[in-house]
Every structure is written in C-alpha cells, then in structure tokens.
C-alpha cells in the first residue's frame, strides 16, 4: 500500500542521512522526506526537500560505501600558541549495511551517467555522478542539481552543485567539471575563470 512505500522511502533516506540536518555549523533547513505519492517520490517527485549540504552528505556516504558522517565546516580551534582547543573532525552518524552488489550497481550507474557527457570525456580523472532537476513551481525555472565524486576508482572528493532556477542539470554538471579541474590541478585558475561581467552602456533620455 501507499504507506508501506513511504515507510520504505523514509527508511533508505534516513540510512543516507537525508532525514535530518547535515551537521554544518551554519543555519540549515530541516529536510523533508516525501510524505505522499510513493511511486512518484521514488523518482524524485513528491514533497522531497533537501539542502545542498544534505545531498553532499548523501553522496559522500555513497562514495565511501558504508559511513554516513555528520558534516563540519571547521577543522580545529587553537590558541595563539597553536595548542588545540577544539577538534572538529567529522563524527560518524551511522553505518550503512547493504550487499556489495547493491553498491556495485549504484557506482556503475553513476559512472555511466557521467560517461555519456562529452564534456567529461577528456577531463583526466574519472567522475561518477547523478544529475537532477528539482521542480518547485510552474511559474519559475527548475533548479539544476548534480551530485558526484572522484576519482571513481578511489574516491577522494565529493561535489554537490545546485544552481537555483538553473533550468537544467546539465549546467550544474558542467560547472562541477571545472571544480574537479581546479581541485586535481588539471587546469589553471585563469583558464577556468574566463567569464566577464559588464554593465551595459546606460541609455539616457530626457523629457522636454
């Protein structure tokens, strides 16, 4: 029945940290796991509502195959002499226990998603990821989403990108490619940041 489907959806969302805040030390909205339409919710519709930080924790759990962490934006606090006062190392929220063939299917699927994108073909590092388009309102553009990790063979970093009202997830995936280029030293900063912003010439009119 419908409630059984919703209960299963919540079960797996909770396993990957999507049922509560991520742990970052700034204000963060409480996530919402869909509470209606279980079939549509399973493919991203329904009333699901997650922060980008929450999605980052989710994809980090996928990347490492087992551990869901409470995230932190801080490393440590020391006094003027360098003595440690507070250690902000990430803490473990829970362990995800799934059969190895489940993990293999997830990773293979995410790798193939990125393999189909021509602009990742010559990147120099293998990325796995999943695109998403979040529909909020029929009167405004959709949000562009892309969650990912790299290198595929031995994950070192995860990147979750959301472009508010960004129309299509391809924009988020394209932007993320440049983040990987910078992180792995595959391109210089000046080669990546090539955009310019300019104020067009103002047209002045006078009233007689």
PDB file of C-alpha atoms in Angstrom:
ATOM      1  CA  UNK A   1       0.000   0.000   0.000  1.00  0.00           C
ATOM      2  CA  UNK A   2       0.980   3.678  -0.224  1.00  0.00           C
ATOM      3  CA  UNK A   3       2.090   3.993   3.390  1.00  0.00           C
ATOM      4  CA  UNK A   4       4.347   0.953   3.088  1.00  0.00           C
ATOM      5  CA  UNK A   5       6.051   2.591   0.118  1.00  0.00           C
ATOM      6  CA  UNK A   6       6.508   5.854   2.004  1.00  0.00           C
ATOM      7  CA  UNK A   7       7.872   3.997   5.034  1.00  0.00           C
ATOM      8  CA  UNK A   8      10.464   2.248   2.841  1.00  0.00           C
ATOM      9  CA  UNK A   9      11.385   5.545   1.216  1.00  0.00           C
ATOM     10  CA  UNK A  10      11.967   7.105   4.639  1.00  0.00           C
ATOM     11  CA  UNK A  11      13.977   4.081   5.776  1.00  0.00           C
ATOM     12  CA  UNK A  12      16.513   4.459   2.976  1.00  0.00           C
ATOM     13  CA  UNK A  13      16.538   8.255   3.116  1.00  0.00           C
ATOM     14  CA  UNK A  14      17.400   8.003   6.805  1.00  0.00           C
ATOM     15  CA  UNK A  15      20.179   5.486   6.107  1.00  0.00           C
ATOM     16  CA  UNK A  16      21.911   8.067   3.908  1.00  0.00           C
ATOM     17  CA  UNK A  17      21.400  10.991   6.278  1.00  0.00           C
ATOM     18  CA  UNK A  18      18.549  12.635   4.400  1.00  0.00           C
ATOM     19  CA  UNK A  19      16.137  12.684   7.332  1.00  0.00           C
ATOM     20  CA  UNK A  20      17.934  15.266   9.486  1.00  0.00           C
ATOM     21  CA  UNK A  21      20.363  18.190   9.268  1.00  0.00           C
ATOM     22  CA  UNK A  22      23.882  17.542   7.994  1.00  0.00           C
ATOM     23  CA  UNK A  23      25.757  18.974  10.997  1.00  0.00           C
ATOM     24  CA  UNK A  24      27.350  22.038   9.377  1.00  0.00           C
ATOM     25  CA  UNK A  25      27.852  24.982  11.733  1.00  0.00           C
ATOM     26  CA  UNK A  26      25.567  27.432   9.939  1.00  0.00           C
ATOM     27  CA  UNK A  27      21.804  27.709   9.750  1.00  0.00           C
ATOM     28  CA  UNK A  28      20.339  24.854   7.762  1.00  0.00           C
ATOM     29  CA  UNK A  29      16.738  23.971   6.976  1.00  0.00           C
ATOM     30  CA  UNK A  30      15.344  20.673   8.187  1.00  0.00           C
ATOM     31  CA  UNK A  31      15.000  18.236   5.260  1.00  0.00           C
ATOM     32  CA  UNK A  32      11.679  16.778   4.211  1.00  0.00           C
ATOM     33  CA  UNK A  33      11.294  13.202   3.021  1.00  0.00           C
ATOM     34  CA  UNK A  34       8.280  12.920   0.754  1.00  0.00           C
ATOM     35  CA  UNK A  35       5.057  12.038   2.570  1.00  0.00           C
ATOM     36  CA  UNK A  36       2.820  11.339  -0.445  1.00  0.00           C
ATOM     37  CA  UNK A  37       2.808   9.534  -3.795  1.00  0.00           C
ATOM     38  CA  UNK A  38       5.414   6.818  -3.077  1.00  0.00           C
ATOM     39  CA  UNK A  39       5.983   5.818  -6.712  1.00  0.00           C
ATOM     40  CA  UNK A  40       6.500   9.382  -7.934  1.00  0.00           C
ATOM     41  CA  UNK A  41       8.574  10.156  -4.840  1.00  0.00           C
ATOM     42  CA  UNK A  42      10.928   7.277  -5.635  1.00  0.00           C
ATOM     43  CA  UNK A  43      11.935   9.027  -8.869  1.00  0.00           C
ATOM     44  CA  UNK A  44      12.347  12.453  -7.295  1.00  0.00           C
ATOM     45  CA  UNK A  45       8.854  13.876  -7.355  1.00  0.00           C
ATOM     46  CA  UNK A  46       6.539  14.231  -4.355  1.00  0.00           C
ATOM     47  CA  UNK A  47       7.368  16.528  -1.451  1.00  0.00           C
ATOM     48  CA  UNK A  48      11.082  15.726  -1.060  1.00  0.00           C
ATOM     49  CA  UNK A  49      13.052  18.809   0.026  1.00  0.00           C
ATOM     50  CA  UNK A  50      16.784  18.700   0.808  1.00  0.00           C
ATOM     51  CA  UNK A  51      19.578  21.211   1.253  1.00  0.00           C
ATOM     52  CA  UNK A  52      22.702  21.013  -0.889  1.00  0.00           C
ATOM     53  CA  UNK A  53      24.665  20.135   2.266  1.00  0.00           C
ATOM     54  CA  UNK A  54      22.270  17.253   2.903  1.00  0.00           C
ATOM     55  CA  UNK A  55      22.815  15.990  -0.639  1.00  0.00           C
ATOM     56  CA  UNK A  56      26.566  16.322  -0.081  1.00  0.00           C
ATOM     57  CA  UNK A  57      26.343  14.035   2.953  1.00  0.00           C
ATOM     58  CA  UNK A  58      24.260  11.575   0.942  1.00  0.00           C
ATOM     59  CA  UNK A  59      26.707  11.338  -1.976  1.00  0.00           C
ATOM     60  CA  UNK A  60      29.674  11.144   0.424  1.00  0.00           C
ATOM     61  CA  UNK A  61      28.038   8.099   2.007  1.00  0.00           C
ATOM     62  CA  UNK A  62      27.614   6.562  -1.439  1.00  0.00           C
ATOM     63  CA  UNK A  63      31.227   7.327  -2.367  1.00  0.00           C
ATOM     64  CA  UNK A  64      32.726   5.601   0.678  1.00  0.00           C
ATOM     65  CA  UNK A  65      30.309   2.650   0.586  1.00  0.00           C
ATOM     66  CA  UNK A  66      29.487   2.463   4.251  1.00  0.00           C
ATOM     67  CA  UNK A  67      29.805   5.514   6.528  1.00  0.00           C
ATOM     68  CA  UNK A  68      27.356   8.398   6.883  1.00  0.00           C
ATOM     69  CA  UNK A  69      29.087  11.315   8.614  1.00  0.00           C
ATOM     70  CA  UNK A  70      27.886  14.394  10.407  1.00  0.00           C
ATOM     71  CA  UNK A  71      29.477  17.154   8.355  1.00  0.00           C
ATOM     72  CA  UNK A  72      31.543  20.053   9.643  1.00  0.00           C
ATOM     73  CA  UNK A  73      32.847  23.216   8.019  1.00  0.00           C
ATOM     74  CA  UNK A  74      35.595  23.590  10.610  1.00  0.00           C
ATOM     75  CA  UNK A  75      38.884  21.783  11.134  1.00  0.00           C
ATOM     76  CA  UNK A  76      40.073  22.846  14.572  1.00  0.00           C
ATOM     77  CA  UNK A  77      40.400  25.741  17.003  1.00  0.00           C
ATOM     78  CA  UNK A  78      43.762  26.544  18.550  1.00  0.00           C
ATOM     79  CA  UNK A  79      45.087  29.207  20.879  1.00  0.00           C
ATOM     80  CA  UNK A  80      47.727  31.785  19.925  1.00  0.00           C
ATOM     81  CA  UNK A  81      50.471  29.222  20.614  1.00  0.00           C
ATOM     82  CA  UNK A  82      48.949  26.586  18.373  1.00  0.00           C
ATOM     83  CA  UNK A  83      47.620  24.420  21.189  1.00  0.00           C
ATOM     84  CA  UNK A  84      44.472  22.525  20.259  1.00  0.00           C
ATOM     85  CA  UNK A  85      41.322  23.777  21.953  1.00  0.00           C
ATOM     86  CA  UNK A  86      38.598  22.109  19.889  1.00  0.00           C
ATOM     87  CA  UNK A  87      38.796  19.355  17.278  1.00  0.00           C
ATOM     88  CA  UNK A  88      36.053  19.420  14.650  1.00  0.00           C
ATOM     89  CA  UNK A  89      36.813  16.112  12.965  1.00  0.00           C
ATOM     90  CA  UNK A  90      33.643  14.692  11.368  1.00  0.00           C
ATOM     91  CA  UNK A  91      31.727  12.262  13.553  1.00  0.00           C
ATOM     92  CA  UNK A  92      30.008   9.116  12.366  1.00  0.00           C
ATOM     93  CA  UNK A  93      26.213   9.346  12.197  1.00  0.00           C
ATOM     94  CA  UNK A  94      25.563   5.749  11.187  1.00  0.00           C
ATOM     95  CA  UNK A  95      26.878   2.818   9.183  1.00  0.00           C
ATOM     96  CA  UNK A  96      25.035   1.727   6.036  1.00  0.00           C
ATOM     97  CA  UNK A  97      24.910  -2.031   5.581  1.00  0.00           C
ATOM     98  CA  UNK A  98      23.988  -3.074   2.048  1.00  0.00           C
ATOM     99  CA  UNK A  99      25.014  -6.077  -0.074  1.00  0.00           C
ATOM    100  CA  UNK A 100      28.112  -5.446  -2.218  1.00  0.00           C
ATOM    101  CA  UNK A 101      26.136  -5.984  -5.437  1.00  0.00           C
ATOM    102  CA  UNK A 102      23.888  -3.057  -4.443  1.00  0.00           C
ATOM    103  CA  UNK A 103      26.884  -0.779  -4.036  1.00  0.00           C
ATOM    104  CA  UNK A 104      28.388  -2.015  -7.308  1.00  0.00           C
ATOM    105  CA  UNK A 105      25.166  -1.267  -9.174  1.00  0.00           C
ATOM    106  CA  UNK A 106      24.963   2.249  -7.696  1.00  0.00           C
ATOM    107  CA  UNK A 107      28.574   3.092  -8.553  1.00  0.00           C
ATOM    108  CA  UNK A 108      28.383   1.640 -12.048  1.00  0.00           C
ATOM    109  CA  UNK A 109      25.192   3.548 -12.771  1.00  0.00           C
ATOM    110  CA  UNK A 110      26.654   6.838 -11.573  1.00  0.00           C
ATOM    111  CA  UNK A 111      29.806   6.290 -13.635  1.00  0.00           C
ATOM    112  CA  UNK A 112      27.748   5.679 -16.765  1.00  0.00           C
ATOM    113  CA  UNK A 113      25.755   8.860 -16.204  1.00  0.00           C
ATOM    114  CA  UNK A 114      28.943  10.904 -16.484  1.00  0.00           C
ATOM    115  CA  UNK A 115      30.402   8.809 -19.312  1.00  0.00           C
ATOM    116  CA  UNK A 116      27.512   9.959 -21.506  1.00  0.00           C
ATOM    117  CA  UNK A 117      28.538  13.606 -21.082  1.00  0.00           C
ATOM    118  CA  UNK A 118      31.013  14.529 -23.811  1.00  0.00           C
ATOM    119  CA  UNK A 119      32.456  17.428 -21.812  1.00  0.00           C
ATOM    120  CA  UNK A 120      33.788  14.940 -19.216  1.00  0.00           C
ATOM    121  CA  UNK A 121      35.494  12.667 -21.766  1.00  0.00           C
ATOM    122  CA  UNK A 122      38.902  14.382 -21.677  1.00  0.00           C
ATOM    123  CA  UNK A 123      38.868  15.544 -18.057  1.00  0.00           C
ATOM    124  CA  UNK A 124      41.781  13.417 -16.897  1.00  0.00           C
ATOM    125  CA  UNK A 125      40.007  11.938 -13.877  1.00  0.00           C
ATOM    126  CA  UNK A 126      37.041   9.550 -13.825  1.00  0.00           C
ATOM    127  CA  UNK A 127      33.950  11.091 -12.223  1.00  0.00           C
ATOM    128  CA  UNK A 128      30.753   9.350 -11.131  1.00  0.00           C
ATOM    129  CA  UNK A 129      27.600  11.333 -10.538  1.00  0.00           C
ATOM    130  CA  UNK A 130      23.883  11.841 -10.898  1.00  0.00           C
ATOM    131  CA  UNK A 131      22.008  14.759 -12.369  1.00  0.00           C
ATOM    132  CA  UNK A 132      18.701  16.035 -11.046  1.00  0.00           C
ATOM    133  CA  UNK A 133      16.171  18.712 -11.845  1.00  0.00           C
ATOM    134  CA  UNK A 134      14.125  19.964  -8.904  1.00  0.00           C
ATOM    135  CA  UNK A 135      10.733  21.347  -9.818  1.00  0.00           C
ATOM    136  CA  UNK A 136       9.471  23.949  -7.388  1.00  0.00           C
ATOM    137  CA  UNK A 137       6.927  25.983  -9.299  1.00  0.00           C
ATOM    138  CA  UNK A 138       5.377  26.006 -12.760  1.00  0.00           C
ATOM    139  CA  UNK A 139       5.910  29.764 -12.886  1.00  0.00           C
ATOM    140  CA  UNK A 140       9.690  29.650 -12.340  1.00  0.00           C
ATOM    141  CA  UNK A 141      12.626  27.748 -13.809  1.00  0.00           C
ATOM    142  CA  UNK A 142      13.646  24.410 -12.295  1.00  0.00           C
ATOM    143  CA  UNK A 143      16.664  24.078 -10.006  1.00  0.00           C
ATOM    144  CA  UNK A 144      19.730  22.421 -11.563  1.00  0.00           C
ATOM    145  CA  UNK A 145      21.418  19.698  -9.475  1.00  0.00           C
ATOM    146  CA  UNK A 146      24.436  17.438  -9.804  1.00  0.00           C
ATOM    147  CA  UNK A 147      25.953  15.203  -7.101  1.00  0.00           C
ATOM    148  CA  UNK A 148      29.249  13.453  -7.793  1.00  0.00           C
ATOM    149  CA  UNK A 149      32.537  12.030  -6.581  1.00  0.00           C
ATOM    150  CA  UNK A 150      36.033  11.381  -7.954  1.00  0.00           C
ATOM    151  CA  UNK A 151      38.209   9.573  -8.720  1.00  0.00           C
ATOM    152  CA  UNK A 152      35.778   6.755  -9.405  1.00  0.00           C
ATOM    153  CA  UNK A 153      38.412   4.108  -8.629  1.00  0.00           C
ATOM    154  CA  UNK A 154      39.318   5.545  -5.209  1.00  0.00           C
ATOM    155  CA  UNK A 155      37.058   8.461  -4.191  1.00  0.00           C
ATOM    156  CA  UNK A 156      38.866  11.441  -2.720  1.00  0.00           C
ATOM    157  CA  UNK A 157      36.332  14.255  -3.023  1.00  0.00           C
ATOM    158  CA  UNK A 158      32.600  14.683  -3.483  1.00  0.00           C
ATOM    159  CA  UNK A 159      30.992  17.723  -5.062  1.00  0.00           C
ATOM    160  CA  UNK A 160      27.314  18.641  -4.853  1.00  0.00           C
ATOM    161  CA  UNK A 161      26.197  21.526  -7.033  1.00  0.00           C
ATOM    162  CA  UNK A 162      22.872  23.327  -7.046  1.00  0.00           C
ATOM    163  CA  UNK A 163      22.100  26.255  -9.336  1.00  0.00           C
ATOM    164  CA  UNK A 164      18.905  27.881  -8.118  1.00  0.00           C
ATOM    165  CA  UNK A 165      16.472  28.275 -11.010  1.00  0.00           C
ATOM    166  CA  UNK A 166      19.233  26.978 -13.296  1.00  0.00           C
ATOM    167  CA  UNK A 167      16.843  25.396 -15.811  1.00  0.00           C
ATOM    168  CA  UNK A 168      18.703  22.135 -16.496  1.00  0.00           C
ATOM    169  CA  UNK A 169      21.013  19.813 -14.592  1.00  0.00           C
ATOM    170  CA  UNK A 170      23.500  19.954 -17.468  1.00  0.00           C
ATOM    171  CA  UNK A 171      24.540  23.410 -16.285  1.00  0.00           C
ATOM    172  CA  UNK A 172      25.261  22.075 -12.799  1.00  0.00           C
ATOM    173  CA  UNK A 173      27.246  19.132 -14.190  1.00  0.00           C
ATOM    174  CA  UNK A 174      29.220  21.422 -16.498  1.00  0.00           C
ATOM    175  CA  UNK A 175      30.090  23.773 -13.651  1.00  0.00           C
ATOM    176  CA  UNK A 176      31.164  20.845 -11.472  1.00  0.00           C
ATOM    177  CA  UNK A 177      33.608  19.720 -14.145  1.00  0.00           C
ATOM    178  CA  UNK A 178      35.530  22.966 -13.644  1.00  0.00           C
ATOM    179  CA  UNK A 179      35.641  22.363  -9.877  1.00  0.00           C
ATOM    180  CA  UNK A 180      37.279  18.994 -10.499  1.00  0.00           C
ATOM    181  CA  UNK A 181      39.711  20.585 -12.940  1.00  0.00           C
ATOM    182  CA  UNK A 182      40.792  23.043 -10.274  1.00  0.00           C
ATOM    183  CA  UNK A 183      40.931  20.545  -7.399  1.00  0.00           C
ATOM    184  CA  UNK A 184      43.007  17.979  -9.290  1.00  0.00           C
ATOM    185  CA  UNK A 185      45.260  20.583 -10.913  1.00  0.00           C
ATOM    186  CA  UNK A 186      44.033  19.787 -14.415  1.00  0.00           C
ATOM    187  CA  UNK A 187      43.691  23.444 -15.387  1.00  0.00           C
ATOM    188  CA  UNK A 188      44.926  26.775 -14.116  1.00  0.00           C
ATOM    189  CA  UNK A 189      42.566  29.097 -12.307  1.00  0.00           C
ATOM    190  CA  UNK A 190      42.888  31.748 -15.025  1.00  0.00           C
ATOM    191  CA  UNK A 191      41.868  29.194 -17.655  1.00  0.00           C
ATOM    192  CA  UNK A 192      38.767  28.241 -15.678  1.00  0.00           C
ATOM    193  CA  UNK A 193      37.577  31.686 -14.598  1.00  0.00           C
ATOM    194  CA  UNK A 194      37.142  33.183 -18.037  1.00  0.00           C
ATOM    195  CA  UNK A 195      33.742  34.798 -17.617  1.00  0.00           C
ATOM    196  CA  UNK A 196      33.362  38.545 -17.508  1.00  0.00           C
ATOM    197  CA  UNK A 197      30.622  40.755 -16.194  1.00  0.00           C
ATOM    198  CA  UNK A 198      29.948  44.193 -17.555  1.00  0.00           C
ATOM    199  CA  UNK A 199      27.313  46.830 -17.097  1.00  0.00           C
ATOM    200  CA  UNK A 200      25.895  47.777 -20.477  1.00  0.00           C
ATOM    201  CA  UNK A 201      26.090  51.379 -21.519  1.00  0.00           C
ATOM    202  CA  UNK A 202      23.224  53.290 -19.988  1.00  0.00           C
ATOM    203  CA  UNK A 203      20.839  54.987 -22.340  1.00  0.00           C
ATOM    204  CA  UNK A 204      19.949  58.430 -21.050  1.00  0.00           C
ATOM    205  CA  UNK A 205      16.769  60.120 -22.149  1.00  0.00           C
ATOM    206  CA  UNK A 206      15.461  63.490 -21.234  1.00  0.00           C
ATOM    207  CA  UNK A 207      11.972  64.781 -21.068  1.00  0.00           C
ATOM    208  CA  UNK A 208      11.242  68.110 -22.750  1.00  0.00           C
TER     209      UNK A 208
END
